[in-house]
Short mmCIF file of C-alpha atoms in Angstrom, two decimals:
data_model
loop_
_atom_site.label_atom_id
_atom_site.label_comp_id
_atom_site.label_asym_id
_atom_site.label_seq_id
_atom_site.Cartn_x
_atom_site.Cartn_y
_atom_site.Cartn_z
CA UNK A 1076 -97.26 -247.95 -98.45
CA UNK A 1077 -93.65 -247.86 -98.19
CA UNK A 1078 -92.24 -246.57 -94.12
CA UNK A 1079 -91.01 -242.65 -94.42
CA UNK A 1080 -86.77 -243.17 -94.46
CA UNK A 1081 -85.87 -241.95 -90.47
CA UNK A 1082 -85.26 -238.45 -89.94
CA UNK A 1083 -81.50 -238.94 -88.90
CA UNK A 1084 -80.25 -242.19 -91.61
CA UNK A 1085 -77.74 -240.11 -93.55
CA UNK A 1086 -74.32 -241.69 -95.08
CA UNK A 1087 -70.98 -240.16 -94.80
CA UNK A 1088 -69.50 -238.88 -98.11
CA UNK A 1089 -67.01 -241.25 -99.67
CA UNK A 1090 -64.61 -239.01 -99.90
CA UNK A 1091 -64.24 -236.92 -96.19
CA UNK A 1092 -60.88 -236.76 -95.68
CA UNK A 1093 -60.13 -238.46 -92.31
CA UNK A 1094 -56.47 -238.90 -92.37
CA UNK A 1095 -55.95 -235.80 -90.98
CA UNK A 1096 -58.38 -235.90 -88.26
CA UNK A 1097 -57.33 -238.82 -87.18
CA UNK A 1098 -53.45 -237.75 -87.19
CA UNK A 1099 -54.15 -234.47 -85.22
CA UNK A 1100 -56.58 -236.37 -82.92
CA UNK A 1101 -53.80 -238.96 -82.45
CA UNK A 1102 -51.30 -236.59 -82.01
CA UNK A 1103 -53.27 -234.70 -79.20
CA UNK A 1104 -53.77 -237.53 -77.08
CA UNK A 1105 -49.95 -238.78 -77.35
CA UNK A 1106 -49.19 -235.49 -76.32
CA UNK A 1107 -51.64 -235.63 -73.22
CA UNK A 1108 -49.61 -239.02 -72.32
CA UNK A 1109 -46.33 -237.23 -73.33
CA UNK A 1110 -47.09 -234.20 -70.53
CA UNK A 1111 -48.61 -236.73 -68.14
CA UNK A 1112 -45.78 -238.99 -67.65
CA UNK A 1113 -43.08 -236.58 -67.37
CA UNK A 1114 -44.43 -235.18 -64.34
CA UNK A 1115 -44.41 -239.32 -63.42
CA UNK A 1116 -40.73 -239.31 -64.66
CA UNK A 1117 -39.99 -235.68 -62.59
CA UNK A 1118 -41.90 -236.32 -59.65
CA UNK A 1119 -38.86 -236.29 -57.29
CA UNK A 1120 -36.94 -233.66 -59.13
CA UNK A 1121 -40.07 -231.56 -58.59
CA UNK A 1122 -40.24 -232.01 -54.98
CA UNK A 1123 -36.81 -230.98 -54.62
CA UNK A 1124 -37.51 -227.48 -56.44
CA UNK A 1125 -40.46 -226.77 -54.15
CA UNK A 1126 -38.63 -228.39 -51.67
CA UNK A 1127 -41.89 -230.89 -50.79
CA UNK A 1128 -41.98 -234.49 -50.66
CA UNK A 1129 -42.74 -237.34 -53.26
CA UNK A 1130 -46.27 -237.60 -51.25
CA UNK A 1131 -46.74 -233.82 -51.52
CA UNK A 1132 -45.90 -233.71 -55.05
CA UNK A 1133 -48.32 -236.64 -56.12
CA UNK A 1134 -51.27 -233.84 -55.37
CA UNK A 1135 -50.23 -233.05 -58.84
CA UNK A 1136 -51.46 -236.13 -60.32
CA UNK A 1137 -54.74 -236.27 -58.16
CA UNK A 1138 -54.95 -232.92 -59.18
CA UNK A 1139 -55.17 -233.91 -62.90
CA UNK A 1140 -57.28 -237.15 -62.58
CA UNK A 1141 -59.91 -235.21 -60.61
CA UNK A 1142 -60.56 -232.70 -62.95
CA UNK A 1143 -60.31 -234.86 -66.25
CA UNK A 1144 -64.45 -235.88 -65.65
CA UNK A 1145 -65.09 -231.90 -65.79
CA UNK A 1146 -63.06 -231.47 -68.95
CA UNK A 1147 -64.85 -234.26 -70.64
CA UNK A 1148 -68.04 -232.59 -69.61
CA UNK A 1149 -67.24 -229.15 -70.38
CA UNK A 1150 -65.88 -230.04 -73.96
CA UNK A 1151 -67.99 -232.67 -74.48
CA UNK A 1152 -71.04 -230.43 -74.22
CA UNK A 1153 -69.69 -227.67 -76.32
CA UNK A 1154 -68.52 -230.85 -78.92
CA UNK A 1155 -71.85 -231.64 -79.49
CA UNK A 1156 -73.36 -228.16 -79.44
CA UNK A 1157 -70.94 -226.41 -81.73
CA UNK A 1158 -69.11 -229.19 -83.86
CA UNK A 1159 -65.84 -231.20 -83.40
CA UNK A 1160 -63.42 -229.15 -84.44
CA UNK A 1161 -63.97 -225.79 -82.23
CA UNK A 1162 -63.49 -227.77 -79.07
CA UNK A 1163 -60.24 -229.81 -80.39
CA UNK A 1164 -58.80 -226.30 -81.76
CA UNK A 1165 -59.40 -225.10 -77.81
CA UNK A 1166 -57.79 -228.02 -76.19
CA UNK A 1167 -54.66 -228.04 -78.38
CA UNK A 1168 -54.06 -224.56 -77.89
CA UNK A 1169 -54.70 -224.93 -73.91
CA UNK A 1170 -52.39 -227.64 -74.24
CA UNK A 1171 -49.53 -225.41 -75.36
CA UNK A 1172 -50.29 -222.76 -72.26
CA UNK A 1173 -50.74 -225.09 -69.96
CA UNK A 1174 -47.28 -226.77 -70.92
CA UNK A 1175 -45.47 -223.58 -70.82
CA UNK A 1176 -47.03 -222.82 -67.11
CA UNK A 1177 -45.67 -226.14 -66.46
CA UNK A 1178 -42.38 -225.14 -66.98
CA UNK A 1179 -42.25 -221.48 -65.66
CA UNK A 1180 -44.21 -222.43 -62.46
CA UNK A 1181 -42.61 -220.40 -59.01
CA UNK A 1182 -44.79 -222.19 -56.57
CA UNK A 1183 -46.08 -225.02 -55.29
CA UNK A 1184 -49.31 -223.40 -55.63
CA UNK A 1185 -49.04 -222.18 -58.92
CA UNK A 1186 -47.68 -225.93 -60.13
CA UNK A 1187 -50.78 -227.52 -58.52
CA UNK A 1188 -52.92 -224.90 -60.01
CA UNK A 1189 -51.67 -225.74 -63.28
CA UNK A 1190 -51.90 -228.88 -63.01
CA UNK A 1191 -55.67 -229.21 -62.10
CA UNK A 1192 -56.13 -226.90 -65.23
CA UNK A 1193 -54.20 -229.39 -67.34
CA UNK A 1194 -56.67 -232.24 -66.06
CA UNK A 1195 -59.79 -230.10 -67.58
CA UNK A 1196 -57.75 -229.75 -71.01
CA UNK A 1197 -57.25 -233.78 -70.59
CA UNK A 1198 -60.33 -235.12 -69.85
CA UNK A 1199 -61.69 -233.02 -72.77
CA UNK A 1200 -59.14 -234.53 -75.12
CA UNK A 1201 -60.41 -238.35 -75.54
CA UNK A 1202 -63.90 -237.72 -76.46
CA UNK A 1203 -63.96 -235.23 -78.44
CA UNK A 1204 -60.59 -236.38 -80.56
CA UNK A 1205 -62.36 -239.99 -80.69
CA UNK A 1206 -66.14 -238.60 -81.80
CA UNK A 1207 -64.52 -237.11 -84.52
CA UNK A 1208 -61.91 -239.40 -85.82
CA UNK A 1209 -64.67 -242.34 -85.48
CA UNK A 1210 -66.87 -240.38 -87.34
CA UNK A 1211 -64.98 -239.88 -90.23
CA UNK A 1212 -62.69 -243.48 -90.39
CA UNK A 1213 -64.29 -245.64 -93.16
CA UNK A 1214 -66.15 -248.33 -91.24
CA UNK A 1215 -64.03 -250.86 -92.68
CA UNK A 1216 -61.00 -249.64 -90.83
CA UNK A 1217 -62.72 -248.28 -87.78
CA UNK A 1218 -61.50 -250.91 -85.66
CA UNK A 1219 -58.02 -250.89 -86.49
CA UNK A 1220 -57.71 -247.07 -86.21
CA UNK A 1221 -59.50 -247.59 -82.70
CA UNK A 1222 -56.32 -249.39 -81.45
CA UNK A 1223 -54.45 -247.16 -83.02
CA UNK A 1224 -56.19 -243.91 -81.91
CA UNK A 1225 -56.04 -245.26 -77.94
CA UNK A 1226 -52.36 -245.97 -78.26
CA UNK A 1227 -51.46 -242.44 -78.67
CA UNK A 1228 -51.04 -242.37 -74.91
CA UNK A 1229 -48.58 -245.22 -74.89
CA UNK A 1230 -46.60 -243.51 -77.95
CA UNK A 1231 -46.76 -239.97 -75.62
CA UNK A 1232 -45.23 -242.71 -72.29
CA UNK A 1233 -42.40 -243.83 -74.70
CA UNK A 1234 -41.91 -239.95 -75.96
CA UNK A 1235 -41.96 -239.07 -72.35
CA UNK A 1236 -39.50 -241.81 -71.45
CA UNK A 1237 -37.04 -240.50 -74.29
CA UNK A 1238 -36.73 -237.06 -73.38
CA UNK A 1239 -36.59 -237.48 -70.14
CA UNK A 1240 -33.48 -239.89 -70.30
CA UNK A 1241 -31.89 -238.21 -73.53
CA UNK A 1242 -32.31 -234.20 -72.04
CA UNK A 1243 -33.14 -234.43 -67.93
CA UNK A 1244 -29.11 -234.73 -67.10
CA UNK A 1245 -28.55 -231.77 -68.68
CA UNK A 1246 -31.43 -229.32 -68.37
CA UNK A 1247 -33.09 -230.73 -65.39
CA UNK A 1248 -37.09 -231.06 -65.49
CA UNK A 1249 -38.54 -227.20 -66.58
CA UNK A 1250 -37.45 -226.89 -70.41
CA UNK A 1251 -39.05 -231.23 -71.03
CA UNK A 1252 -42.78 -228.89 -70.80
CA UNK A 1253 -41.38 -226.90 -73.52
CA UNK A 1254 -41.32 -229.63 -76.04
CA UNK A 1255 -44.88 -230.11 -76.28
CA UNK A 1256 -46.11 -226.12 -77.17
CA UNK A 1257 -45.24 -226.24 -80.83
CA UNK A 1258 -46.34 -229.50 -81.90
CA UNK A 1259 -50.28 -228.99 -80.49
CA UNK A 1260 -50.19 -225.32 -81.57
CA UNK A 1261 -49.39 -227.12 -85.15
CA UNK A 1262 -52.05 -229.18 -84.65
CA UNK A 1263 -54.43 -226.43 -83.50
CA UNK A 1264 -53.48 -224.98 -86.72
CA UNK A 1265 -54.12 -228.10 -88.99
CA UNK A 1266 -57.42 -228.46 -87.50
CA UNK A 1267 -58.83 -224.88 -87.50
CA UNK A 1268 -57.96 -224.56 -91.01
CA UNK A 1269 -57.94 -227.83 -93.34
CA UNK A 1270 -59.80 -229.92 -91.55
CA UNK A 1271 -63.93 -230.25 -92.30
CA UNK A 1272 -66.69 -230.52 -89.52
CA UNK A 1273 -68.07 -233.78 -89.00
CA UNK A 1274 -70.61 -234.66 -91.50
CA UNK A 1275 -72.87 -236.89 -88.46
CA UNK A 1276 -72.67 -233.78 -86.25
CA UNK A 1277 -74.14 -231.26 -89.16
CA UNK A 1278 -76.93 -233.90 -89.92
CA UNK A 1279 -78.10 -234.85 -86.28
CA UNK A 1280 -76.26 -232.19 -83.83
CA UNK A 1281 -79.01 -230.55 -81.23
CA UNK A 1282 -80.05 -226.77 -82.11
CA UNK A 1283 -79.95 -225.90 -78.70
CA UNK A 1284 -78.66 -226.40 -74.89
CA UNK A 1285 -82.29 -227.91 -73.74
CA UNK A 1286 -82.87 -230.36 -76.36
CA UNK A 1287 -79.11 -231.74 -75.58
CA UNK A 1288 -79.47 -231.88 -72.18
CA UNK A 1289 -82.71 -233.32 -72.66
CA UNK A 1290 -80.81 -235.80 -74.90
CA UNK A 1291 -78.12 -236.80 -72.41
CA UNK A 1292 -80.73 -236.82 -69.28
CA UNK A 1293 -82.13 -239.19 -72.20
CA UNK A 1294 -80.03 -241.67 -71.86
CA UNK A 1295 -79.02 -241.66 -68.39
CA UNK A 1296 -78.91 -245.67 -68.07
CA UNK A 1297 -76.15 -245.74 -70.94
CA UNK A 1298 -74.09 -243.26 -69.51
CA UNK A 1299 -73.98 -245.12 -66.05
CA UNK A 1300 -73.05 -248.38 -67.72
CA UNK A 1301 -70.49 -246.20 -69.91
CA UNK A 1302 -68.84 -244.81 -66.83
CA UNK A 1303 -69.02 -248.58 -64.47
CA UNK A 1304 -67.56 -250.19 -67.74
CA UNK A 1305 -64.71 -247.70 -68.09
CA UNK A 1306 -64.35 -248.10 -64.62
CA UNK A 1307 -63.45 -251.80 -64.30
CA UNK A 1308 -61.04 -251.11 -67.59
CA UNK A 1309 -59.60 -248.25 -65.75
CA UNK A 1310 -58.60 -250.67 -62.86
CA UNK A 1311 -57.58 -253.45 -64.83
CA UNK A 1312 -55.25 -250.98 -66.77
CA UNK A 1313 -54.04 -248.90 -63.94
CA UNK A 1314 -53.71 -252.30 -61.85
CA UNK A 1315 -51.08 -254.13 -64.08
CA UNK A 1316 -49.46 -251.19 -64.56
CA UNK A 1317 -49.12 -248.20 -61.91
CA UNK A 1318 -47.39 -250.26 -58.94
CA UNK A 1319 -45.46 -252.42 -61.77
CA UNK A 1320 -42.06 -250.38 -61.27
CA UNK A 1321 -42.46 -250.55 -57.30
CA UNK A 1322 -43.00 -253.93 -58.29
CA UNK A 1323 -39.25 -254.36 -60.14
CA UNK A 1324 -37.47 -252.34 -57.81
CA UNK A 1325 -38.81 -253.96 -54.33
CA UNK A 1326 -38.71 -257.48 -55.16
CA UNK A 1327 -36.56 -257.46 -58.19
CA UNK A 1328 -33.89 -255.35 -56.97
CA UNK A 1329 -33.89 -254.24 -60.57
CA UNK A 1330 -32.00 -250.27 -61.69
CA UNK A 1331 -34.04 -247.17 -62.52
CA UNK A 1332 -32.62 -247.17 -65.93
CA UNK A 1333 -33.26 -250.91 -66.82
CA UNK A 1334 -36.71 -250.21 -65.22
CA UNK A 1335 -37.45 -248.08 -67.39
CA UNK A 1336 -36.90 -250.16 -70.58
CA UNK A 1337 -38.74 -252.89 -69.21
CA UNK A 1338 -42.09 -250.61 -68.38
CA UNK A 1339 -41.33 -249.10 -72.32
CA UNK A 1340 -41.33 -252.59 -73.27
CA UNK A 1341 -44.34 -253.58 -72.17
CA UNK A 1342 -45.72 -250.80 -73.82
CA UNK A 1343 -44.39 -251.63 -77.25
CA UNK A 1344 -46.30 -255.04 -76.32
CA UNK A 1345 -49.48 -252.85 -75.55
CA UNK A 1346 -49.38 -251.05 -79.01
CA UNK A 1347 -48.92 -254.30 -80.68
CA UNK A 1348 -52.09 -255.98 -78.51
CA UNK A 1349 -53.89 -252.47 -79.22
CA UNK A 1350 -53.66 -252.88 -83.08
CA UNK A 1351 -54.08 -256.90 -83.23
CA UNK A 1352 -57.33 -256.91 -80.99
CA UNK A 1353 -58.56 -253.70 -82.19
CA UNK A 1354 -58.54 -255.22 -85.90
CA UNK A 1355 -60.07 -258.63 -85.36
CA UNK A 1356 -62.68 -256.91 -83.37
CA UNK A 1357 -64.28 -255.99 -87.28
CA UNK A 1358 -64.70 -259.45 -87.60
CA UNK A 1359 -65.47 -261.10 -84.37
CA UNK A 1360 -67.18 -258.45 -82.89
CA UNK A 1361 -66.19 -255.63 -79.91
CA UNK A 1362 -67.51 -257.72 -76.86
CA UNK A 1363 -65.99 -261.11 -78.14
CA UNK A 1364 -62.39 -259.17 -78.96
CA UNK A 1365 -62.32 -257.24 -75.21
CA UNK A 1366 -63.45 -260.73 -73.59
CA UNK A 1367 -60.91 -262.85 -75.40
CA UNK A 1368 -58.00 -260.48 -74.60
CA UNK A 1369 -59.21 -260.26 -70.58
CA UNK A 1370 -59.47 -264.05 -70.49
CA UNK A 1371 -56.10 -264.28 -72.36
CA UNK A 1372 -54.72 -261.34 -69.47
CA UNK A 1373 -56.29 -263.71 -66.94
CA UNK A 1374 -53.88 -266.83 -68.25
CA UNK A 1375 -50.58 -264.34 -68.42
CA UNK A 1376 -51.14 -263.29 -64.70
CA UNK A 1377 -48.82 -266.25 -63.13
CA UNK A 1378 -46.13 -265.15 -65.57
CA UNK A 1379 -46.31 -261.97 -65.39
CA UNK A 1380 -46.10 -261.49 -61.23
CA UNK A 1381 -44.44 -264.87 -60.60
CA UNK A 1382 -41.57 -265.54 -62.75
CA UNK A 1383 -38.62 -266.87 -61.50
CA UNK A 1384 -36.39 -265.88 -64.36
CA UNK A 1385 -35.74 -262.45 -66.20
CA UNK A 1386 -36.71 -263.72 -69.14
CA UNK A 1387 -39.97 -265.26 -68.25
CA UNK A 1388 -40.19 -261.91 -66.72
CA UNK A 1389 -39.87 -259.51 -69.65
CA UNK A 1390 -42.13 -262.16 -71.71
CA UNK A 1391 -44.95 -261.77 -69.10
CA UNK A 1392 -44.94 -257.80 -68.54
CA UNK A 1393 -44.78 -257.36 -72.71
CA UNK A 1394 -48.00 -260.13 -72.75
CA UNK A 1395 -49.70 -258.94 -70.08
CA UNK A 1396 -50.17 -255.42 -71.79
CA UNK A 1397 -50.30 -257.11 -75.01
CA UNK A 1398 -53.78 -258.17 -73.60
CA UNK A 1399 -54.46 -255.19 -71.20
CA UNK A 1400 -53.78 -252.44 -73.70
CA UNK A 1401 -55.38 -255.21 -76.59
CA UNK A 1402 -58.99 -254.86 -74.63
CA UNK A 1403 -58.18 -251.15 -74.66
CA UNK A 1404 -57.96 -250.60 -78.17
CA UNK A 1405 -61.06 -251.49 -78.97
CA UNK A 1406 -62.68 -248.86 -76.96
CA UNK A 1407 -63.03 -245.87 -79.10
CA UNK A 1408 -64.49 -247.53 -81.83
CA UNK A 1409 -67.02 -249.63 -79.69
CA UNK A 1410 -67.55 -246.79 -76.94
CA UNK A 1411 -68.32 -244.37 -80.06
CA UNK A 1412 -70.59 -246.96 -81.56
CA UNK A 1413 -72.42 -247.57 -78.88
CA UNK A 1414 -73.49 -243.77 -78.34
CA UNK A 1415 -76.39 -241.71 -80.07
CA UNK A 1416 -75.47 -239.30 -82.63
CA UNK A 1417 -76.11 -235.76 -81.20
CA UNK A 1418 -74.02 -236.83 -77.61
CA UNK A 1419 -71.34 -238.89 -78.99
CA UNK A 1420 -68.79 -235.63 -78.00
CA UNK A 1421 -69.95 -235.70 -74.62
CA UNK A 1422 -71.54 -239.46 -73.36
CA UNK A 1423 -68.51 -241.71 -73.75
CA UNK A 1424 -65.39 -238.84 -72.76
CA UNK A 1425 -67.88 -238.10 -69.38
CA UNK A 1426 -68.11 -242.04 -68.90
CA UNK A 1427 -64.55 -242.57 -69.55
CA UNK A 1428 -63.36 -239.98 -67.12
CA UNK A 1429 -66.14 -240.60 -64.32
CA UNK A 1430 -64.67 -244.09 -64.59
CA UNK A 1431 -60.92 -243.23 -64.28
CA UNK A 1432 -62.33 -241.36 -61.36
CA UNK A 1433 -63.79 -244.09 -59.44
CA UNK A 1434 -60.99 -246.58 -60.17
CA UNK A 1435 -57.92 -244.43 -58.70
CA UNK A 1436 -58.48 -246.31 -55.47
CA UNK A 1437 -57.19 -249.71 -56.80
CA UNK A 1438 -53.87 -248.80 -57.29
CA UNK A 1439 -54.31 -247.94 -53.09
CA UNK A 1440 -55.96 -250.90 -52.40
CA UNK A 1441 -53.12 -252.97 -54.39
CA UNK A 1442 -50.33 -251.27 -51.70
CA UNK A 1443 -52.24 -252.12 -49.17
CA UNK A 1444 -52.58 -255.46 -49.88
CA UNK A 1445 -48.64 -255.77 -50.01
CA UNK A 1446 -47.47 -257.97 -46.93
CA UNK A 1447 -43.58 -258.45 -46.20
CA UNK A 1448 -42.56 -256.96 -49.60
CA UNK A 1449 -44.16 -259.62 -51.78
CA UNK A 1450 -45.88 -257.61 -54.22
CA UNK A 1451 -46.26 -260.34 -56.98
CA UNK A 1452 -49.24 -261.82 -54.46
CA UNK A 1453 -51.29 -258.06 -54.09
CA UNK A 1454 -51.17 -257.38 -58.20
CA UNK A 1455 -51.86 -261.28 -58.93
CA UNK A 1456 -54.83 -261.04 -56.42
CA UNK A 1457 -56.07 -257.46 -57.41
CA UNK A 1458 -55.51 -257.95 -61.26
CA UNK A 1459 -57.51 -261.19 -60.93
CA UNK A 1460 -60.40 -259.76 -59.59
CA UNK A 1461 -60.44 -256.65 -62.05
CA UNK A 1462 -60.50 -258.53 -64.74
CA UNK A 1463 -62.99 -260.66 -64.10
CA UNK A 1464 -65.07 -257.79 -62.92
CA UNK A 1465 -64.25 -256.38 -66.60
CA UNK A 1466 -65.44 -259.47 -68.08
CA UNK A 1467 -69.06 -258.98 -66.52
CA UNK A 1468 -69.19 -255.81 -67.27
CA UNK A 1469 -68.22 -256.43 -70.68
CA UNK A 1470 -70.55 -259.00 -71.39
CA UNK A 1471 -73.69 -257.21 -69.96
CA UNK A 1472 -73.38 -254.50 -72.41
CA UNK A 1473 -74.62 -253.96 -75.96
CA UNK A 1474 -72.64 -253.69 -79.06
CA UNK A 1475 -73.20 -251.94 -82.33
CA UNK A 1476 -70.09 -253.29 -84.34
CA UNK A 1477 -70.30 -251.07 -87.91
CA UNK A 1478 -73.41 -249.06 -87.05
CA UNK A 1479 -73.75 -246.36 -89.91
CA UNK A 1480 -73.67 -243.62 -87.38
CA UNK A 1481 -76.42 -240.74 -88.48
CA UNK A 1482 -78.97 -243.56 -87.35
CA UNK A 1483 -79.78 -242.91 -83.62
CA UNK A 1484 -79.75 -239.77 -81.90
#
């Protein structure tokens, strides 16, 4: 007698429109990077309106990375309870307020309060955008898109970059937040009305809170690896690049303005590494792709910290997040892949941000390690040692490259 087919195998319809998932899930986490770096960009411009420090100011940021892992959670949860596309219409639309707070803020309180808000509405962003977007990409394409997808945030850095150096001179910091309102309320728009609920989350979602809790309690062990994984690619991401500019300015000598190109070129190099890795990773598998562009990171590190020409210098910072930002790209896809059906909203955005959580002490530890200015010897040392930490962790996980997702719950 022929096995019963399992409860949950169920194929996406041929013809789900993704394209403009994908573009409004793109578009919300460029955004996210967009409103995240030009508080990086503004940081002393800030200050000097709430008359604080640089140090004072940078609460901001801790602020936002603190609260990302309860976004995640919060709209993870309510992703997998309630479909996709309620908790992206929420976050794009919280997006807009919290952009326009931004801008109108009269404190220092109200800033920081705003800006721990706008962590929630970030860390809630990723994994619900990617559950959906994966869901719906045709498998054939799914890595591709997955570089694609995770690049937003670089697109929403160079965005950032643009306005800032095209409209700060003449409007100062308060009207860049005012940019970003229109474009996510658009989005908010497109999704609420055109866009159709996953079909995996209407075949295998959870009726109820205690049978998804009971499902993520579940799977406990996956979510730890999840969130000690994303933690090692956290640090090897926010290694190579957070103390980079301190890094061109200290031991360089090199100009805000040509510092700036050279951190946006190295981000062009990322998108490039995010698509190229992310599309080879169909064929030679997620693990394989993520290991061969750490390994490759690994070879670019004397270039990249030690040159002794510009030149040599430009080449290694556009390589060296060529291969960063490559390993990155394949995230989404394999992350999304590698989580059951009725938690994929919720498992891999709470690993990501628990992860980004626990690595926000290496870019510490990397100052720390700086001794008589020489930085090039603290990020060599540090980036070494993350990567090959990323590596392990790589290579002692699973991998489901192409699963038909409706299989596992």
């Amino acid at each position: 007698m022929a096995e019963p087919e399992p409860l949950f195998r169920t194929k996406i319809p041929a013809r789900d429109p993704w394209l403009g998932s994908f573009v409004c899930t793109f578009s919300g986490w460029a955004l996210d990077g967009f409103d995240f770096f030009l508080v990086v960009f503004s940081l002393t411009a800030i200050g000097q309106s709430f008359a604080k420090d640089d140090k004072t100011i940078a609460l901001a940021l801790t602020a936002t990375l603190a609260l990302r892992p309860v976004g995640a959670f919060i709209f993870g949860m309510i992703a997998d309870r309630y479909g996709r596309r309620l908790p992206l219409t929420i976050n794009l639309v919280a997006f807009a307020v919290v952009e326009v707070c931004t801008g109108v803020a009269h404190t220092f309180e109200q800033f920081i309060l705003v800006r721990a808000v706008f962590g929630i509405v970030m860390g809630g962003q990723w994994g619900v955008g990617a559950s959906l977007a994966m869901e719906k990409v045709p498998i054939r394409l799914r890595g591709v898109l997955s570089g694609l997808l995770q690049e937003g945030y670089a697109v929403g850095y160079l965005f950032a970059a643009g306005a800032y150096f095209l409209l700060y001179g003449r409007f100062s910091w308060r009207p860049l937040f005012f940019l970003g309102p229109l474009p996510a309320l658009a989005a908010a728009a497109f999704v609420a009305f055109n866009i159709t609920e996953s079909a995996v989350w209407k075949r295998t979602h959870q009726t109820d809170w205690r049978s998804l809790w009971h499902s993520l309690a579940k799977h406990w062990k996956l979510l730890a690896y999840v969130t000690l994984f994303m933690m090692t690619m956290h640090m090897t991401s926010h290694g190579t690049q957070d103390l980079y500019p301190t890094f061109l300015e200290r031991q360089w000598g090199i100009p805000a303005k040509e510092r700036a190109f050279l951190s946006a070129l190295s981000m062009v190099g990322g998108i490039v590494g995010a698509l190229s890795v992310s599309a080879i990773s169909n064929k030679l598998g997620r693990r394989r792709s993520i290991v061969l562009a750490l390994v490759a990171g690994l070879c670019v590190i004397p270039m990249w910290a030690f040159s002794r020409s510009l030149l040599f210098l430009i080449l290694g910072a556009f390589l060296m997040q060529f291969c960063v930002r490559g390993a990155w790209g394949v995230l989404p896809a394999h992350l999304s892949e590698l989580s059951p059906d009725s938690i994929r909203g919720s498992l891999p955005g709470l690993g990501n941000q628990c992860g980004v959580l626990l690595a926000s002490a290496v870019v510490y530890l990397e100052a720390a390690m700086v001794r008589n200015g020489r930085y090039s010897n603290a990020m060599a040392g540090i980036a070494s040692l993350v990567f090959v930490l990323a590596i392990l962790m790589t290579l002692l996980g699973n991998e489901r490259r192409g699963a038909l997702f409706g299989e596992i719950t």
